[in-house]
Coordinates of C-alpha atoms in Angstrom, one line a residue:
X1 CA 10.8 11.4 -1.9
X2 CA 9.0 14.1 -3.9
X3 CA 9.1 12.6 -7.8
X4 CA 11.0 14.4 -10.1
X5 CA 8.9 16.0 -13.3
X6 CA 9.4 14.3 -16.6
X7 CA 10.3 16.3 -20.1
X8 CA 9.6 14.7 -22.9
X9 CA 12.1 15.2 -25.2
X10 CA 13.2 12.7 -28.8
X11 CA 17.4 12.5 -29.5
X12 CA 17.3 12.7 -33.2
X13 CA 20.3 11.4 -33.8
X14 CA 19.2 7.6 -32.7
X15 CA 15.5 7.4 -32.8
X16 CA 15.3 3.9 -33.8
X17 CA 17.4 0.7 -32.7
X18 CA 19.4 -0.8 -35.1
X19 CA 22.2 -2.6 -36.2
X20 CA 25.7 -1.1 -36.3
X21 CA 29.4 -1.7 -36.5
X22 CA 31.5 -3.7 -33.8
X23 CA 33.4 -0.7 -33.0
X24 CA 30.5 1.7 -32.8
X25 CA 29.0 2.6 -29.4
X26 CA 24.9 1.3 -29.1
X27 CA 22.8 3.6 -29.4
X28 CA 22.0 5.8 -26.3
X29 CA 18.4 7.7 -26.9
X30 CA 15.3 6.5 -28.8
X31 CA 11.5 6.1 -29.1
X32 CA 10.9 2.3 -29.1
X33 CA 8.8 2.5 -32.7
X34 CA 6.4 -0.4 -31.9
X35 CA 5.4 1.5 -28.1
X36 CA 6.3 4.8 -28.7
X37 CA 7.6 4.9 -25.2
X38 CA 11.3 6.5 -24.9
X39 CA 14.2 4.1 -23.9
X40 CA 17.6 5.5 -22.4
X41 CA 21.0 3.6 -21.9
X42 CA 22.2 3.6 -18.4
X43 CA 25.8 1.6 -19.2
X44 CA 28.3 2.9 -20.5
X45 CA 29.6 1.7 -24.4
X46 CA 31.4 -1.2 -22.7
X47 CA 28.0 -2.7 -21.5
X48 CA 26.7 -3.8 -17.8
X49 CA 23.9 -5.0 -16.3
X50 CA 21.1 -4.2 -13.5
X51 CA 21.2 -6.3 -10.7
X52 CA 19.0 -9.4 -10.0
X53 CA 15.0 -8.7 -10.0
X54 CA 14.7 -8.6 -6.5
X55 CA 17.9 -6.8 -5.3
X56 CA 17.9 -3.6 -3.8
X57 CA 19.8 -1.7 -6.3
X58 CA 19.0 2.0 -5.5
X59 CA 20.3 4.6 -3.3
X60 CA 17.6 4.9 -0.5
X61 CA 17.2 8.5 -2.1
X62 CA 16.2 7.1 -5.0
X63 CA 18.8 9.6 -6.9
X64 CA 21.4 6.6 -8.2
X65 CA 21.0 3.3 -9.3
X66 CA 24.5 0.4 -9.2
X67 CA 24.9 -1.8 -12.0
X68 CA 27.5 -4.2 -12.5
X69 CA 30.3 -3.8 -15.1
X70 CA 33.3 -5.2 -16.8
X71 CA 34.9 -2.5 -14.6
X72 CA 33.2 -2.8 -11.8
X73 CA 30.7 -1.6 -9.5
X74 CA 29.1 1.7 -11.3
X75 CA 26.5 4.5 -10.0
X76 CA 24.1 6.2 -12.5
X77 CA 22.6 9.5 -11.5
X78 CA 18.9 9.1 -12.2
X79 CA 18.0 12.0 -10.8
X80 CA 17.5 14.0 -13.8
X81 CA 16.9 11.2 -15.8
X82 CA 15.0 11.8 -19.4
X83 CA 16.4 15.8 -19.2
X84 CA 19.9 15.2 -18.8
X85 CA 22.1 12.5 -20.3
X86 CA 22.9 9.9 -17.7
X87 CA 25.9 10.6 -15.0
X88 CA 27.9 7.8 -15.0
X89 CA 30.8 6.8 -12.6
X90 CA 33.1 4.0 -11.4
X91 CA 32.8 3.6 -8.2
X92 CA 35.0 0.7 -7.2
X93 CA 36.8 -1.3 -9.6
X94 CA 37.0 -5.3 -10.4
X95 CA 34.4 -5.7 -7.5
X96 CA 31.0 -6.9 -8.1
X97 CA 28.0 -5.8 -6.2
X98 CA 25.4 -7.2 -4.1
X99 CA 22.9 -4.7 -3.5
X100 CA 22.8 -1.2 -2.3
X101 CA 22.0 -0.6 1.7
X102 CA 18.8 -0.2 2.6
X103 CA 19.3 3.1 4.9
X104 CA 23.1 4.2 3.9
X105 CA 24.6 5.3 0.6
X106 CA 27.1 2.3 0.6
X107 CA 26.8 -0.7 -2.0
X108 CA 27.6 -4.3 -0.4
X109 CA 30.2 -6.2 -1.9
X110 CA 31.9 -9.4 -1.1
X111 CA 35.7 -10.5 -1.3
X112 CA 35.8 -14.6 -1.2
X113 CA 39.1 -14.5 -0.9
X114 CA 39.3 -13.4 2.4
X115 CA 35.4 -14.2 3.7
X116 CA 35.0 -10.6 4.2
X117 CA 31.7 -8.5 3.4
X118 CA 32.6 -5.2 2.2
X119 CA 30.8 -1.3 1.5
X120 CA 31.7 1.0 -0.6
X121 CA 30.0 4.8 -0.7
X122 CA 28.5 5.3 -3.9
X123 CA 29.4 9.3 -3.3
X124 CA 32.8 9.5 -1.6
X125 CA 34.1 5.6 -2.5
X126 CA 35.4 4.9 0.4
X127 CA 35.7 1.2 1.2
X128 CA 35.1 0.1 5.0
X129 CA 34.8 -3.4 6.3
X130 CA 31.3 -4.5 7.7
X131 CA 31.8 -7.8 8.6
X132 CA 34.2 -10.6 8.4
X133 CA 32.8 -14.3 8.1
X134 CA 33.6 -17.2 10.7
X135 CA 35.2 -20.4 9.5
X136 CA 32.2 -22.1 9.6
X137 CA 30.0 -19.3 8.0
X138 CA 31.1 -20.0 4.4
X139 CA 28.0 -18.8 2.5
X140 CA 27.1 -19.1 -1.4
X141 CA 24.3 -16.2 -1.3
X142 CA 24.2 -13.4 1.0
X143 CA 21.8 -10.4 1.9
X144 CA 21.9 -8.2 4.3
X145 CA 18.5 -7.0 6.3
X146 CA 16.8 -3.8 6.2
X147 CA 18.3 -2.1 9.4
X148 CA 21.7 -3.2 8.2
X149 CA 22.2 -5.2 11.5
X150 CA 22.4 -9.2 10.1
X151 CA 24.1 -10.7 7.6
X152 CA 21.9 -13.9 6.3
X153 CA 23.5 -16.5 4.4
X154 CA 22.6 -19.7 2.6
X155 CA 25.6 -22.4 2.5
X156 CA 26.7 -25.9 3.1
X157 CA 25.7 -27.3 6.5
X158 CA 28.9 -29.2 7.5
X159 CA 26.9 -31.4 9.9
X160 CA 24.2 -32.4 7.6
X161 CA 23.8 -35.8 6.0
X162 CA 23.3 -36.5 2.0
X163 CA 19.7 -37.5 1.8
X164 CA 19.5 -39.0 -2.0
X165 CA 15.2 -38.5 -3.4
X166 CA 13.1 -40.9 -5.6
X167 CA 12.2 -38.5 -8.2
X168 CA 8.6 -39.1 -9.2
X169 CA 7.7 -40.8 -11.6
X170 CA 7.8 -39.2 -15.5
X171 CA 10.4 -37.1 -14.5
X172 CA 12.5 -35.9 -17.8
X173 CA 15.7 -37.5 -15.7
X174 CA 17.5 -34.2 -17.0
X175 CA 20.5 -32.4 -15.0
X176 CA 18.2 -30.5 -13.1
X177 CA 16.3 -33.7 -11.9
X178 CA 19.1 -35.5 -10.9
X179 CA 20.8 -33.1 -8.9
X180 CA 17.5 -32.1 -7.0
X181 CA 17.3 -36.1 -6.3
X182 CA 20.8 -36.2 -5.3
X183 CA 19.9 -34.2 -1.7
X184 CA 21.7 -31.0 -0.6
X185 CA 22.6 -30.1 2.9
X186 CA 22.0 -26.8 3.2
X187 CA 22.3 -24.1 6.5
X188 CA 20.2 -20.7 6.8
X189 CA 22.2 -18.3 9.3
X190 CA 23.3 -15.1 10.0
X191 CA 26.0 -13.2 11.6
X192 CA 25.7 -9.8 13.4
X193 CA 27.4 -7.2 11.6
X194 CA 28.3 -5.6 15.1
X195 CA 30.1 -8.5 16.9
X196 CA 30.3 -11.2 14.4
X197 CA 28.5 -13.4 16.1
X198 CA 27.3 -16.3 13.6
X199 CA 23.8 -18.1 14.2
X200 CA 22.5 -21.2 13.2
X201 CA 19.0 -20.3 12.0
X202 CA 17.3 -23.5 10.1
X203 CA 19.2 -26.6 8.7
X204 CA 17.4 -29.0 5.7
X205 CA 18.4 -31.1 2.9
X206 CA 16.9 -29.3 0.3
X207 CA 18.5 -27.2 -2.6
X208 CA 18.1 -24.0 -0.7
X209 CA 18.0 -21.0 -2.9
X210 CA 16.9 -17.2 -4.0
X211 CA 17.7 -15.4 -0.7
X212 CA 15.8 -12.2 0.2
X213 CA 15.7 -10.0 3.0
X214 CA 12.1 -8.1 3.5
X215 CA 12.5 -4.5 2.7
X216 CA 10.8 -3.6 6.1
X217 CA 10.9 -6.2 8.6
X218 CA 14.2 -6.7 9.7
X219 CA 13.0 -10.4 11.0
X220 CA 11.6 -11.5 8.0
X221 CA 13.4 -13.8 5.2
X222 CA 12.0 -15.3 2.2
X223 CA 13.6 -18.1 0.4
X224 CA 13.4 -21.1 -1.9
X225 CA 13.6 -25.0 -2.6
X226 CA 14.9 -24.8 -5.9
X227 CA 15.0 -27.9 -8.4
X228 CA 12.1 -29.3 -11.1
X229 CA 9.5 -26.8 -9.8
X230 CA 6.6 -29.5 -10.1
X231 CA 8.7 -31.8 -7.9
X232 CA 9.1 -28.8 -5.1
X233 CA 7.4 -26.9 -2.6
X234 CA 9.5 -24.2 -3.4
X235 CA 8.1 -20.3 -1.5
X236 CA 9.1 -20.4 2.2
X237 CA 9.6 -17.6 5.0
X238 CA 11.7 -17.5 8.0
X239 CA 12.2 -15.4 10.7
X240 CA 15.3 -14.5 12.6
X241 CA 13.4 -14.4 15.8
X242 CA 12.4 -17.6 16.2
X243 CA 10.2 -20.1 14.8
X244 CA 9.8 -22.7 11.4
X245 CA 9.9 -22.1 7.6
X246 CA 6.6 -21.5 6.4
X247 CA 5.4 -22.8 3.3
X248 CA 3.4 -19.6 1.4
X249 CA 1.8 -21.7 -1.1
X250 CA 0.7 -25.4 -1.3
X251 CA 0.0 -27.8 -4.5
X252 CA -3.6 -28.1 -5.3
X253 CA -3.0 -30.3 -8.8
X254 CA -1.0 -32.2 -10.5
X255 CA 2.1 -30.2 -12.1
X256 CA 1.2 -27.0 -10.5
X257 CA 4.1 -25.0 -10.3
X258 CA 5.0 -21.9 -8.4
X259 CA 8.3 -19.4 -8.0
X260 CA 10.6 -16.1 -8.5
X261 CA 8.8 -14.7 -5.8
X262 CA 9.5 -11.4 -4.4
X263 CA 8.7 -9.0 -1.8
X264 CA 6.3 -6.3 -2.2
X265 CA 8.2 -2.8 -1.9
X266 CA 6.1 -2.3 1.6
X267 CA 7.3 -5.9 2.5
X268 CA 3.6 -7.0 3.4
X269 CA 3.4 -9.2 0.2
X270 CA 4.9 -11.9 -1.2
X271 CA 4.3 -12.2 -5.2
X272 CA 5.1 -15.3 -7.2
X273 CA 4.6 -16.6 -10.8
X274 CA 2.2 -19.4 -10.3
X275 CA 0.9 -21.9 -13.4
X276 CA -2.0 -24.0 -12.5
X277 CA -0.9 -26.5 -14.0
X278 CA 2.5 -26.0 -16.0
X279 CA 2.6 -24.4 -19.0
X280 CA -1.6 -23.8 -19.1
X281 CA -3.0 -21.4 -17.0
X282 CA -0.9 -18.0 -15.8
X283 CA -0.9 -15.9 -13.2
X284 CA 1.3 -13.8 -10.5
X285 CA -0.2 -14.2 -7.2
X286 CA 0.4 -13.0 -4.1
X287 CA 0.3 -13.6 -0.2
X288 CA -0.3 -11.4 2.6
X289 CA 1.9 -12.1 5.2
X290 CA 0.1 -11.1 7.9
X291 CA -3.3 -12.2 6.8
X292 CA -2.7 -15.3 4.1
X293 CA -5.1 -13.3 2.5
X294 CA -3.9 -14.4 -1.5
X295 CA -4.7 -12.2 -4.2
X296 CA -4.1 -14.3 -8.2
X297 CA -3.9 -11.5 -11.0
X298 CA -4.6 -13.8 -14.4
X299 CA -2.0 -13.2 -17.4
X300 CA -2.6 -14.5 -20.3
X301 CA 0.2 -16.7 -22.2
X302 CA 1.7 -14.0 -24.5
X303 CA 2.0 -11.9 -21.8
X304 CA 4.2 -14.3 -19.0
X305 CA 7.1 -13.5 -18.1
X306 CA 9.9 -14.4 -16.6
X307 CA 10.4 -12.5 -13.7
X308 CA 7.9 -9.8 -12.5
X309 CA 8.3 -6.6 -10.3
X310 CA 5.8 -4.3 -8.3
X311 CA 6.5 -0.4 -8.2
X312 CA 6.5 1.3 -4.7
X313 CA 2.9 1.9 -3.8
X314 CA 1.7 -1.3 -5.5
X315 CA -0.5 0.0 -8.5
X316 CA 2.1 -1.2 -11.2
X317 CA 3.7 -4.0 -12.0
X318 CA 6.0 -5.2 -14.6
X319 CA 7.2 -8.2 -16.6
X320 CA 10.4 -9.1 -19.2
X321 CA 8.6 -11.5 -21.2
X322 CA 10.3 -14.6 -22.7
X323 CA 12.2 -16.2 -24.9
X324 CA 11.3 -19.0 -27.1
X325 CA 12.7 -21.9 -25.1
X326 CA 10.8 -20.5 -21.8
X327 CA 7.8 -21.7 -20.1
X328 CA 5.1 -20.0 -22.3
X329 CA 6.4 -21.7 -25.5
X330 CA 5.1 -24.7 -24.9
X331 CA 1.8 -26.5 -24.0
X332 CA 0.5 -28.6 -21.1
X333 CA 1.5 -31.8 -23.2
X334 CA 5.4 -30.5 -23.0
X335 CA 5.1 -29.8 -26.6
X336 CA 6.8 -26.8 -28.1
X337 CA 4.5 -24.0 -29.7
X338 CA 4.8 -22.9 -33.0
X339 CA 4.9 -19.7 -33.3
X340 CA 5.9 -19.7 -29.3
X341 CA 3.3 -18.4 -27.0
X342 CA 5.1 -16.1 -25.2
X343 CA 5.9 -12.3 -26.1
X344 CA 9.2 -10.6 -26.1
X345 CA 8.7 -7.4 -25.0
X346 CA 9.3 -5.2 -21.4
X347 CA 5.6 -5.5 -20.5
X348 CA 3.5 -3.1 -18.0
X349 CA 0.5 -4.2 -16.2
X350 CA -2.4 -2.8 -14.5
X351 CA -3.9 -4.8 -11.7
X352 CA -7.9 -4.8 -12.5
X353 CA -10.1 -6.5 -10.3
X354 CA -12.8 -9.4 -11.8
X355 CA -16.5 -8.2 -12.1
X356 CA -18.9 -9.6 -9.9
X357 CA -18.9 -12.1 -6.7
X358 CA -20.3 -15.8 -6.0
X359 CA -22.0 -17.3 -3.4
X360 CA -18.5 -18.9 -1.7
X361 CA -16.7 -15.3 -2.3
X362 CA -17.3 -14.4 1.2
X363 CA -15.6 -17.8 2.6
X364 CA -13.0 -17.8 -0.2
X365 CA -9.7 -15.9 0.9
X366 CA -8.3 -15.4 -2.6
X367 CA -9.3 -12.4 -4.4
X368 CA -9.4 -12.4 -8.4
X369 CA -8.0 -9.7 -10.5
X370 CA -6.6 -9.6 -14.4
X371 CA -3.5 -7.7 -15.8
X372 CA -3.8 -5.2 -18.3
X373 CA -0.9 -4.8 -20.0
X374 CA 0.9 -2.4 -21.9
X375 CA 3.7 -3.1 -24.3
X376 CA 6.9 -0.8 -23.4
X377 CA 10.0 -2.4 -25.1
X378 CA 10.3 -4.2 -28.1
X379 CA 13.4 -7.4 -27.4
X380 CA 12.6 -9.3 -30.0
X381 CA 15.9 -9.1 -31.0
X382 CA 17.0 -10.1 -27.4
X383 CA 18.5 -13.6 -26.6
X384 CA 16.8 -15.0 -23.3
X385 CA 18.4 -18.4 -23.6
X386 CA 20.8 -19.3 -20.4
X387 CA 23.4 -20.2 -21.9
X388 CA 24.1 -17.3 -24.5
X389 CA 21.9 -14.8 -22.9
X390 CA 20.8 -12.5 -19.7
X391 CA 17.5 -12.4 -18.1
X392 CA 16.2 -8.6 -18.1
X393 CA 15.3 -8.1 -14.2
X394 CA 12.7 -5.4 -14.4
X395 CA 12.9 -3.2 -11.6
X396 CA 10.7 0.1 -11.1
X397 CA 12.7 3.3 -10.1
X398 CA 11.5 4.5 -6.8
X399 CA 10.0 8.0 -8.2
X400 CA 7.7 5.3 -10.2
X401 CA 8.4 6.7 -13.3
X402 CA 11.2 4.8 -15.4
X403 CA 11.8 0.9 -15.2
X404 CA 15.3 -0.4 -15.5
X405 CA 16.4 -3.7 -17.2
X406 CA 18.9 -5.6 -18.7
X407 CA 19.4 -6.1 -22.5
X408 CA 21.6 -7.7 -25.6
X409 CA 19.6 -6.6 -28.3
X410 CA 22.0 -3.7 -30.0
X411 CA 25.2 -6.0 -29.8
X412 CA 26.9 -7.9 -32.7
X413 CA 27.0 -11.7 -31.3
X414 CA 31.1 -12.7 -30.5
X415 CA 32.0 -16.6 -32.5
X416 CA 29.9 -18.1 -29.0
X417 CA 26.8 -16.5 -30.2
X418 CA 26.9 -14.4 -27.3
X419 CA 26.4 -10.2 -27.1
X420 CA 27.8 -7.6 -24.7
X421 CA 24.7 -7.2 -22.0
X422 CA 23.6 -3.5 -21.3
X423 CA 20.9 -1.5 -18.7
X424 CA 18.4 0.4 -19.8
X425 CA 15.7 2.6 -18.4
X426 CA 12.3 3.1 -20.5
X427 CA 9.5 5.8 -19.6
X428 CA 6.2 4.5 -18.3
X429 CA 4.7 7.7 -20.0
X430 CA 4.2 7.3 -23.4
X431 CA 6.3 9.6 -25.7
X432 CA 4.7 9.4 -29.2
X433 CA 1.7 7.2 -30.5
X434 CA 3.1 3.6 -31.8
X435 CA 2.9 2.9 -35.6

């Protein structure tokens, strides 16, 4: 897809983010002051979100982007983004969306009610069925693979057997602890959209989690062992075609922790956030699937973030930062920084490769890089906590210009200290030199 030229133009009316009255709409327009790079509002006044960091969530033109909204499923019209005001419209409502298709104009949707997988056409709205689930197929994530042929699901295994852990020991003996001791069956399998046939692809007792599909292999899957992250072994693949899980990463040292990891937008890497150990030394690292051939980018603290994202031909990548109860904020010793180590801002990096090579470089097979990062969104004002808050999911639009992310930082908090969530899109170009 060609990329579409960028205007630069300032909406006087709202340069600058600030507080305003319940009833008033956010504003929708501005030059972030602190980056000078130009921030637009994709959701309407109601709010809504961009999907999950590592959903497919645009049109395989790259022309529309999906968000989910109190209404429903919604389509913004990129396409002139930055010269026109955003095109909104409601595409389907009270349904939620799981991703776009990979090849069609159709967002995936699913109705638990009746253990069907729906689409709807993000330019016509038409509604067909693609596949209805078999009794025993009763799935708690779901993706669907690049050709649009399987169905993969992660659920209970209804033959599998409670197999309770000895956590080790110096475990905080939290929630999370206890229910990753507890053992969880879980089933891998998919169903073939054309005949509904379902397949029994891997069975394990572990907390299964963070389904993906490859964005190119139809075969490939990527998925987790969620729980205490210094307990698991948590970045596994899996192929539809036969074959075992396969473990992308192993401990070297003691609390070394590893996760969020994500396809590459060519599907030939796997990138993950990897501390080594916990809460000490950062970076995002990545695996070449065909090669194990791992590449570690070093970030430093006040730059981690919590999820990360790679733009379409693999020269950028991005980061939400964090909050002051994540990660970052605290040291090795478990004990809370103050100030917090992390920023709060929409960060960009670019990849930069470490000067110079030793001796055991040409046995080694990791390669050594550094981020340099650029600060594009202030969210200082944002609430990252989990239980009041979103998580931004930084996702790069495909013409590589724009990245899209969640945000409550313009909303008046309700009595539960919580704030309507809306997407955003800020220009990678700067618009004005930062005071």
């Amino acid at each position: 897809m060609r990329p579409f030229p960028v205007v630069f133009a300032l909406m006087l009316g709202s340069l600058v983010p600030r507080a305003h009255a319940v009833d008033a709409p956010p504003p929708s327009d501005w030059i972030d002051p602190r980056t000078g790079h130009r921030v637009i509002r994709l959701s309407p006044d109601t709010g809504g979100g961009s999907l999950y960091f590592h959903q497919q969530a645009y049109t395989p033109e790259g022309d529309k982007v999906i968000l989910r909204t109190r209404e429903g499923i919604m389509a913004v019209d990129i396409s002139r983004l930055g010269r026109e005001a955003p095109r909104r419209e409601l595409i389907l409502a009270d349904a939620s969306p799981i991703a776009m298709a990979w090849r069609s104009r159709e967002a995936y949707f699913f109705v638990r009610e009746e253990s069907i997988l729906r689409a709807v056409h993000v330019d016509n709205r038409k509604v067909r069925d693609v596949v209805r689930l078999p009794p025993l197929a009763r799935g708690t994530q779901f993706a669907v693979n690049c050709d649009e042929t399987q169905l993969i699901l992660i659920g209970p295994d209804p033959e599998g057997k409670t197999v309770p852990r000895t956590p080790p020991a110096g475990g905080a003996g939290g929630t999370l602890e206890a229910n990753w001791a507890a053992g969880t069956p879980k089933m891998i399998s998919s169903i073939d959209i054309r005949t509904g046939t379902l397949r029994v692809l891997h069975r394990e007792n572990d907390w299964t989690n963070h389904l993906q599909c490859s964005p190119t292999d139809p075969r490939q899957i990527l998925f987790c062992h969620e729980g205490p992250w210094h307990f698991t072994n948590r970045t596994w693949t899996l192929r539809t075609d036969g074959g075992v899980p396969r473990a992308l990463h192993q401990r070297s040292m003691n609390m070394e922790i590893w996760g969020h990891e994500f396809f590459s937008q060519d599907g030939k890497t796997v990138w993950f956030d990897l501390q080594t150990p916990r809460s000490a030394v950062f970076w995002l690292a990545g695996v070449e699937l065909a090669t194990g051939r791992r590449t570690w980018y070093s970030i430093r603290r006040e730059e981690w973030s919590v999820h990360y994202n790679v733009s379409a031909d693999g020269k950028l990548f991005a980061g939400d930062g964090g909050g002051p109860g994540s990660v970052a904020a605290y040291g090795a010793d478990g004990e809370k920084l103050d100030p917090p180590g992390n920023g709060q801002w929409i960060y960009l990096f670019r990849p930069a490769p470490v000067r110079g090579r030793s001796p055991q470089d040409a046995e080694a097979r990791t390669e050594i890089g550094v981020f340099k990062s650029e600060r594009l969104v202030d969210m200082t004002a944002h609430d990252y906590s989990k239980d009041r808050g979103v998580e931004p999911n930084v996702t790069f639009t495909p013409d590589g210009r724009w990245i899209v992310f969640s945000g409550n930082f313009h909303s008046p908090r309700d009595a539960r200290g919580r704030a309507v969530t809306h997407a955003y899109a800020v220009e990678i170009a700067r618009s004005v030199a930062a005071k």
